[in-house]
PDB file of C-alpha atoms and ligand atoms in Angstrom:
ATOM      1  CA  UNK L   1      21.940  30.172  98.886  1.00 61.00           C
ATOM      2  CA  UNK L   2      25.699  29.546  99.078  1.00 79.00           C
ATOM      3  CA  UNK L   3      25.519  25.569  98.883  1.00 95.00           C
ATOM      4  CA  UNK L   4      23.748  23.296 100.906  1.00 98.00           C
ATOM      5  CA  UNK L   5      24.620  20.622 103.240  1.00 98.00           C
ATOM      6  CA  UNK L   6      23.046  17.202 104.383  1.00 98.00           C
ATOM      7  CA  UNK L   7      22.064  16.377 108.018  1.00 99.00           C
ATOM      8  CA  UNK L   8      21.681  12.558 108.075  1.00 99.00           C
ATOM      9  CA  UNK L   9      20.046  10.504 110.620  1.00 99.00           C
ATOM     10  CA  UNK L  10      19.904   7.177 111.611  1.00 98.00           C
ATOM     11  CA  UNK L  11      17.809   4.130 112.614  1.00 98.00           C
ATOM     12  CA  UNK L  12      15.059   5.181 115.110  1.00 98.00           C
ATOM     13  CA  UNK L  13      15.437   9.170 114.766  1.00 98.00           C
ATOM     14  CA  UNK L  14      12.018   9.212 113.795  1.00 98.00           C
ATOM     15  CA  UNK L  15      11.091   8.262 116.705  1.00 97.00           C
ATOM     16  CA  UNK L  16      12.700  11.549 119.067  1.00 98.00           C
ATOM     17  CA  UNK L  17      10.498  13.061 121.289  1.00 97.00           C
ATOM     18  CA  UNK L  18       7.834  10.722 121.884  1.00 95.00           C
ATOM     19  CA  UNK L  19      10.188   7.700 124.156  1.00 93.00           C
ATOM     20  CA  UNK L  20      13.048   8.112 126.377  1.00 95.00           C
ATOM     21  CA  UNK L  21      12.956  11.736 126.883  1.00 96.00           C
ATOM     22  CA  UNK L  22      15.327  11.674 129.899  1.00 97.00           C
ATOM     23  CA  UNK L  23      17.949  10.497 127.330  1.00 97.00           C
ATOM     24  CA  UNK L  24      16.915  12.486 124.595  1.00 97.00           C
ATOM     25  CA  UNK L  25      14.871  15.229 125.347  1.00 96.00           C
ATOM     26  CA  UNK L  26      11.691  16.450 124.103  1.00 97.00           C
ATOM     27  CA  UNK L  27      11.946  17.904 120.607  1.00 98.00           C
ATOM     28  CA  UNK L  28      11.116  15.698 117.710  1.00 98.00           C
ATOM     29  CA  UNK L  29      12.834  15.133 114.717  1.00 98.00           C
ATOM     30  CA  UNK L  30      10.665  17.816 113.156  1.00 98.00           C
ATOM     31  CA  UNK L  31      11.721  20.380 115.621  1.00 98.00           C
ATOM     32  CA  UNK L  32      15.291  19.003 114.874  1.00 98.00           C
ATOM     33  CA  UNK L  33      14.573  19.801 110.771  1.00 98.00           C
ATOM     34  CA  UNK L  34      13.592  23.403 111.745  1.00 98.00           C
ATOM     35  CA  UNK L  35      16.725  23.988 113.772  1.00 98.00           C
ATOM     36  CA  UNK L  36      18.902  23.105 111.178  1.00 98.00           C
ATOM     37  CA  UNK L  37      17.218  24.990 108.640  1.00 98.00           C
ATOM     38  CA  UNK L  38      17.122  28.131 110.645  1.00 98.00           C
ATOM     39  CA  UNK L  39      20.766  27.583 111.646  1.00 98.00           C
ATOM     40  CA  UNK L  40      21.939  26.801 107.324  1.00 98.00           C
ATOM     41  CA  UNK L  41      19.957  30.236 106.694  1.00 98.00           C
ATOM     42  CA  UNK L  42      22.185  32.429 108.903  1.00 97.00           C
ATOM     43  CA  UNK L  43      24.682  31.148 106.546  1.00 97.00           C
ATOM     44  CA  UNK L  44      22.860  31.140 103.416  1.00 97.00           C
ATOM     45  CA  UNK L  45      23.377  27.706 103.267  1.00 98.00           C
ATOM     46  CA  UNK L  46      20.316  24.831 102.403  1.00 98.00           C
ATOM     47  CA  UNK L  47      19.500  22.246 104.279  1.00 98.00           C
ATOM     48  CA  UNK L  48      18.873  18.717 103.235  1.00 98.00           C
ATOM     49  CA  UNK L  49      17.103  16.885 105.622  1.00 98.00           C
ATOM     50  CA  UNK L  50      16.798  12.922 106.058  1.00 98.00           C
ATOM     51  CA  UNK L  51      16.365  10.113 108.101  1.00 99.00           C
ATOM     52  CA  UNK L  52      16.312   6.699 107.157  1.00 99.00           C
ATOM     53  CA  UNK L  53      16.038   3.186 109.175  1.00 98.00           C
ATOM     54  CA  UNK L  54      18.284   1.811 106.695  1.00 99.00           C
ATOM     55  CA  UNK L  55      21.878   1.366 106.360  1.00 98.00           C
ATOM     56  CA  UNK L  56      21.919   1.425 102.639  1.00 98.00           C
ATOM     57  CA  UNK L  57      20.140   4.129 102.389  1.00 99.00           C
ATOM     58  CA  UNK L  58      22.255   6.381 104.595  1.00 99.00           C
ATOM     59  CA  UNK L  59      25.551   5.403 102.442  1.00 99.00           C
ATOM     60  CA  UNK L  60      23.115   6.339  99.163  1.00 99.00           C
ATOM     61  CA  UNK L  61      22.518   9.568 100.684  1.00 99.00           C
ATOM     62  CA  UNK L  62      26.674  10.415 101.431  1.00 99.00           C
ATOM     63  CA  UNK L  63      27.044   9.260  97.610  1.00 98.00           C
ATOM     64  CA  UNK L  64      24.046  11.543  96.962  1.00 98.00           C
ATOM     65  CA  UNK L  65      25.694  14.523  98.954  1.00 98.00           C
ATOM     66  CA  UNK L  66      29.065  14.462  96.511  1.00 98.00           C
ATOM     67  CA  UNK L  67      27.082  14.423  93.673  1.00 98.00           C
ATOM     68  CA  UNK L  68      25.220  17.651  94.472  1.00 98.00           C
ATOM     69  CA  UNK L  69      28.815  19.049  95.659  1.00 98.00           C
ATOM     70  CA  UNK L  70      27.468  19.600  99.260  1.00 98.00           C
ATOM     71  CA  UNK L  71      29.539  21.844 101.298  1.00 98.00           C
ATOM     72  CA  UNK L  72      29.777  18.623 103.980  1.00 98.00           C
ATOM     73  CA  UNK L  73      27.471  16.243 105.834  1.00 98.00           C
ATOM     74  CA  UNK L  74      26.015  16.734 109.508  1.00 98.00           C
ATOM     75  CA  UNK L  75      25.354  13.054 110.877  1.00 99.00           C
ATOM     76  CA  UNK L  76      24.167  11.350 113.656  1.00 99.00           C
ATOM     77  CA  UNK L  77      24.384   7.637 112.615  1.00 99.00           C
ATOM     78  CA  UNK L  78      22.922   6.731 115.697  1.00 98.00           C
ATOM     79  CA  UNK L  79      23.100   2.943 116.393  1.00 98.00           C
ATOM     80  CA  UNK L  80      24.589   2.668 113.138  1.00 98.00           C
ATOM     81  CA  UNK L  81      27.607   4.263 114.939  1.00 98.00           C
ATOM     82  CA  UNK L  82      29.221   1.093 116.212  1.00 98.00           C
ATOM     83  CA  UNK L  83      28.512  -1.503 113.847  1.00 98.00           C
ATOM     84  CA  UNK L  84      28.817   0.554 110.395  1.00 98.00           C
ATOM     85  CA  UNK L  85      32.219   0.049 108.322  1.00 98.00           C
ATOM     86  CA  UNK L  86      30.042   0.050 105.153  1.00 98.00           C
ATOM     87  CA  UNK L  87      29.295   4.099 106.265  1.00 99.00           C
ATOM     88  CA  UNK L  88      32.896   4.789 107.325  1.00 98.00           C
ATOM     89  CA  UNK L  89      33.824   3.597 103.369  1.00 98.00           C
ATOM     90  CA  UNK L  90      31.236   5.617 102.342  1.00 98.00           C
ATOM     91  CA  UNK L  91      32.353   8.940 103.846  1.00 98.00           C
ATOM     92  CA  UNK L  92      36.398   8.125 103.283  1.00 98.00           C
ATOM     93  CA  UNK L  93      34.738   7.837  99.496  1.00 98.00           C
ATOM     94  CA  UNK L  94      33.287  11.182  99.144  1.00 98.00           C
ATOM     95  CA  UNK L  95      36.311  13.205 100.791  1.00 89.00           C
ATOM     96  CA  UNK L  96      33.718  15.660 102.279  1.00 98.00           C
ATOM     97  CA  UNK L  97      33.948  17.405 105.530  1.00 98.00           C
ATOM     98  CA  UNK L  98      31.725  15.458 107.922  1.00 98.00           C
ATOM     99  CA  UNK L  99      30.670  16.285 111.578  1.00 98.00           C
ATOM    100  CA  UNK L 100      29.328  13.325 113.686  1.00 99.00           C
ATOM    101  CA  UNK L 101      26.361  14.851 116.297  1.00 99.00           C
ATOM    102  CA  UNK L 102      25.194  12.663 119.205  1.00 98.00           C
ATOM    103  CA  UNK L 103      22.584  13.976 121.570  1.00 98.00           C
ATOM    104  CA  UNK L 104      23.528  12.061 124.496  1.00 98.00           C
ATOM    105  CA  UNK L 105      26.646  12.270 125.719  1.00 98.00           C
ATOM    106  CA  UNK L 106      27.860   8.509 124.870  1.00 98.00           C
ATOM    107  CA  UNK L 107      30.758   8.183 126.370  1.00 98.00           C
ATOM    108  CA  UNK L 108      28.854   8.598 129.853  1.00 98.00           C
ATOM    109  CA  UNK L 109      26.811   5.703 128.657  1.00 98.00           C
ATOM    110  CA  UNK L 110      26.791   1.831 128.167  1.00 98.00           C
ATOM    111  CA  UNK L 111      30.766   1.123 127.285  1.00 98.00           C
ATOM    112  CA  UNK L 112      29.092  -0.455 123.825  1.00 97.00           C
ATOM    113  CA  UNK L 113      28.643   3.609 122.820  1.00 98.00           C
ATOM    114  CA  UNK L 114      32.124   4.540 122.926  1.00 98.00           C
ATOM    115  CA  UNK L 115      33.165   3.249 120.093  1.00 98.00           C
ATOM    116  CA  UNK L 116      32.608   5.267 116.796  1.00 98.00           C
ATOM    117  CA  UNK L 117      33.031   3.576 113.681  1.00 98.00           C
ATOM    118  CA  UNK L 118      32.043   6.941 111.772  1.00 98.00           C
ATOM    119  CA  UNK L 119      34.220   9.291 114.401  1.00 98.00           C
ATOM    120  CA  UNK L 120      37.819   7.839 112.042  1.00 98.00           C
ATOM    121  CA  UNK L 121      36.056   9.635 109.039  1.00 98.00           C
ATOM    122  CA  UNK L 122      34.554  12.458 110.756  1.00 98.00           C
ATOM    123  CA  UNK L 123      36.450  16.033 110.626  1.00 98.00           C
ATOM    124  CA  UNK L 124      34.465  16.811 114.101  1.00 98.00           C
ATOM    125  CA  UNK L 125      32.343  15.026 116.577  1.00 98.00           C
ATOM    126  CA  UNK L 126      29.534  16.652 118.669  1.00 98.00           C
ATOM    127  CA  UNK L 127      28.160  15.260 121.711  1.00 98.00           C
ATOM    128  CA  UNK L 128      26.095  15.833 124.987  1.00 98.00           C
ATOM    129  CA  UNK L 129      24.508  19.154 123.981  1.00 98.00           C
ATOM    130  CA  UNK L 130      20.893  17.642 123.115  1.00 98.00           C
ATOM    131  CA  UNK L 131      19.431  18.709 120.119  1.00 98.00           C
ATOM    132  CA  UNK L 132      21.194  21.891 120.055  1.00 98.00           C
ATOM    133  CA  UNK L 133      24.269  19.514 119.115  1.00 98.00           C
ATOM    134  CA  UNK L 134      22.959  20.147 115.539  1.00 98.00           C
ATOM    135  CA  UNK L 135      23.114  23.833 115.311  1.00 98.00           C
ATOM    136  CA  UNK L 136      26.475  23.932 117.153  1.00 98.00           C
ATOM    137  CA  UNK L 137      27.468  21.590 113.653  1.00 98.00           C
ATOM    138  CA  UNK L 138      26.223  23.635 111.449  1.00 98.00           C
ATOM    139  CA  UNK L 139      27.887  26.715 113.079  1.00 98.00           C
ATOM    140  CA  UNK L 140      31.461  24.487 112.437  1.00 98.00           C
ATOM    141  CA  UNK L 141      30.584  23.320 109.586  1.00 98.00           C
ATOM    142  CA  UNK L 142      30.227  26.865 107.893  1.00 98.00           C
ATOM    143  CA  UNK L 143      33.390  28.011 109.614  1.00 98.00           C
ATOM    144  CA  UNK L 144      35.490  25.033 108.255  1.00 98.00           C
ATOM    145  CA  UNK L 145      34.261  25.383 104.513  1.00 97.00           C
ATOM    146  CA  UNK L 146      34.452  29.452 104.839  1.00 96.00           C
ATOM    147  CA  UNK L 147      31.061  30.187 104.623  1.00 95.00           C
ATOM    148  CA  UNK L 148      30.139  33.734 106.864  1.00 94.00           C
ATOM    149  CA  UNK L 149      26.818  34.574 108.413  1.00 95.00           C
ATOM    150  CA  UNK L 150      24.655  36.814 105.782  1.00 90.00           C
ATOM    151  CA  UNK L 151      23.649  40.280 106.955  1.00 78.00           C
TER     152      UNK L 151
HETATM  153  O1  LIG K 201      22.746  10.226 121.349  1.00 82.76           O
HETATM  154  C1  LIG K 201      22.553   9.966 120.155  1.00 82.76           C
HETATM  155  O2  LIG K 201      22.226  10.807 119.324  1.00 82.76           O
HETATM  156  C2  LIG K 201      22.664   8.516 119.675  1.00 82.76           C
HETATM  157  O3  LIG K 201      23.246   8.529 118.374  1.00 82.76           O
HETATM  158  C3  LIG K 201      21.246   7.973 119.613  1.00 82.76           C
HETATM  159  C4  LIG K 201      21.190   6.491 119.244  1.00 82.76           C
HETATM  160  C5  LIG K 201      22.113   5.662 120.120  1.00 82.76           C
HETATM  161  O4  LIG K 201      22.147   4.316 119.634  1.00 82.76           O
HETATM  162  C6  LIG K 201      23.525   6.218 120.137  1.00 82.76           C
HETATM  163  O5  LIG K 201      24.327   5.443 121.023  1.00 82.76           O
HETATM  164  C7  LIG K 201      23.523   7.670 120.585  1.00 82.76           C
HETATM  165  C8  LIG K 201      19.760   5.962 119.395  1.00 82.76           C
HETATM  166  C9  LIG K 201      18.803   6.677 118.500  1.00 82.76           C
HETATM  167  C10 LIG K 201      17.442   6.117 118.746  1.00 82.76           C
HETATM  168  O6  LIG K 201      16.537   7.188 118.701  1.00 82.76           O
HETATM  169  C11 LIG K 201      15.565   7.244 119.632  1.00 82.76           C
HETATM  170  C12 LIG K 201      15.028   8.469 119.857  1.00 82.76           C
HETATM  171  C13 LIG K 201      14.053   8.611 120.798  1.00 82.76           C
HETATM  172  C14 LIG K 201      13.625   7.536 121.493  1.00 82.76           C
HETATM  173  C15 LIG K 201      14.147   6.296 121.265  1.00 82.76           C
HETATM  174  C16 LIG K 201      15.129   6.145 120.309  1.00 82.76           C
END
């Protein structure tokens, strides 16, 4: 593999598939973990896979991915989005390339959505394309660190 990269998820992630599927869709989180792995391997690239209900543990986890020397960090901070300076630090701290995902489209939701704390360190944001958001990250992600799809 050429290098891996983290896909991070926030509070209630776990939970995708099983409420709100006219927001979110059907897929779980499982079926989220498969997509992403499929999508690193056209690229050669590993996927690490979390989720975490935790704040702390999501800035642990960006420290984590510099350690490693990840290629970059796929993230959907979900309601940690617009309360989470302690996050923003975090990622301004490791100087990777990050790509905020969102499956819903949030700026045609509640006005409380709109606001990203996470977007002013983010290199890219995704949003609106359901689950699929993901692999549409990954596929920018391995363009902006150079990586090419393996034969
Ligand atoms: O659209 C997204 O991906 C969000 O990040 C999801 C967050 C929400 O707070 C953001 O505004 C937009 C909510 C994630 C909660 O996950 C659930 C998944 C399925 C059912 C219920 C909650």
């Amino acid at each position: 593999m050429a290098g891996s990269i983290y896909v991070l998820n926030g509070p209630s992630l776990n939970l995708l598939g099983t409420r709100e599927p006219e927001i979110y869709g059907r897929a779980t989180l499982a079926d989220v973990e498969k997509l992403c792995r499929e999508a690193g391997k056209r690229f050669g690239i590993a996927v690490e896979f979390r989720q975490s209900n935790h704040e702390g543990a999501i800035v642990d986890w960006i420290h984590e991915a510099a350690r490693d020397k990840a290629l970059g960090i796929i993230i959907n901070p979900a309601g940690y989005t617009t309360t989470s300076v302690a996050i923003l630090d975090a990622i301004l701290a490791v100087k990777l390339p990050v790509i905020e995902v969102h499956i819903s489209n949030i700026h045609a939701r509640e006005s409380f959505r709109h606001h990203s704390y996470v977007s002013r360190g983010a290199r890219a944001v995704i949003c609106g394309f359901g689950v699929e958001g993901y692999g549409l990250a990954i596929i920018g992600l391995a363009a902006m660190v150079g990586a090419s799809v393996k034969s």
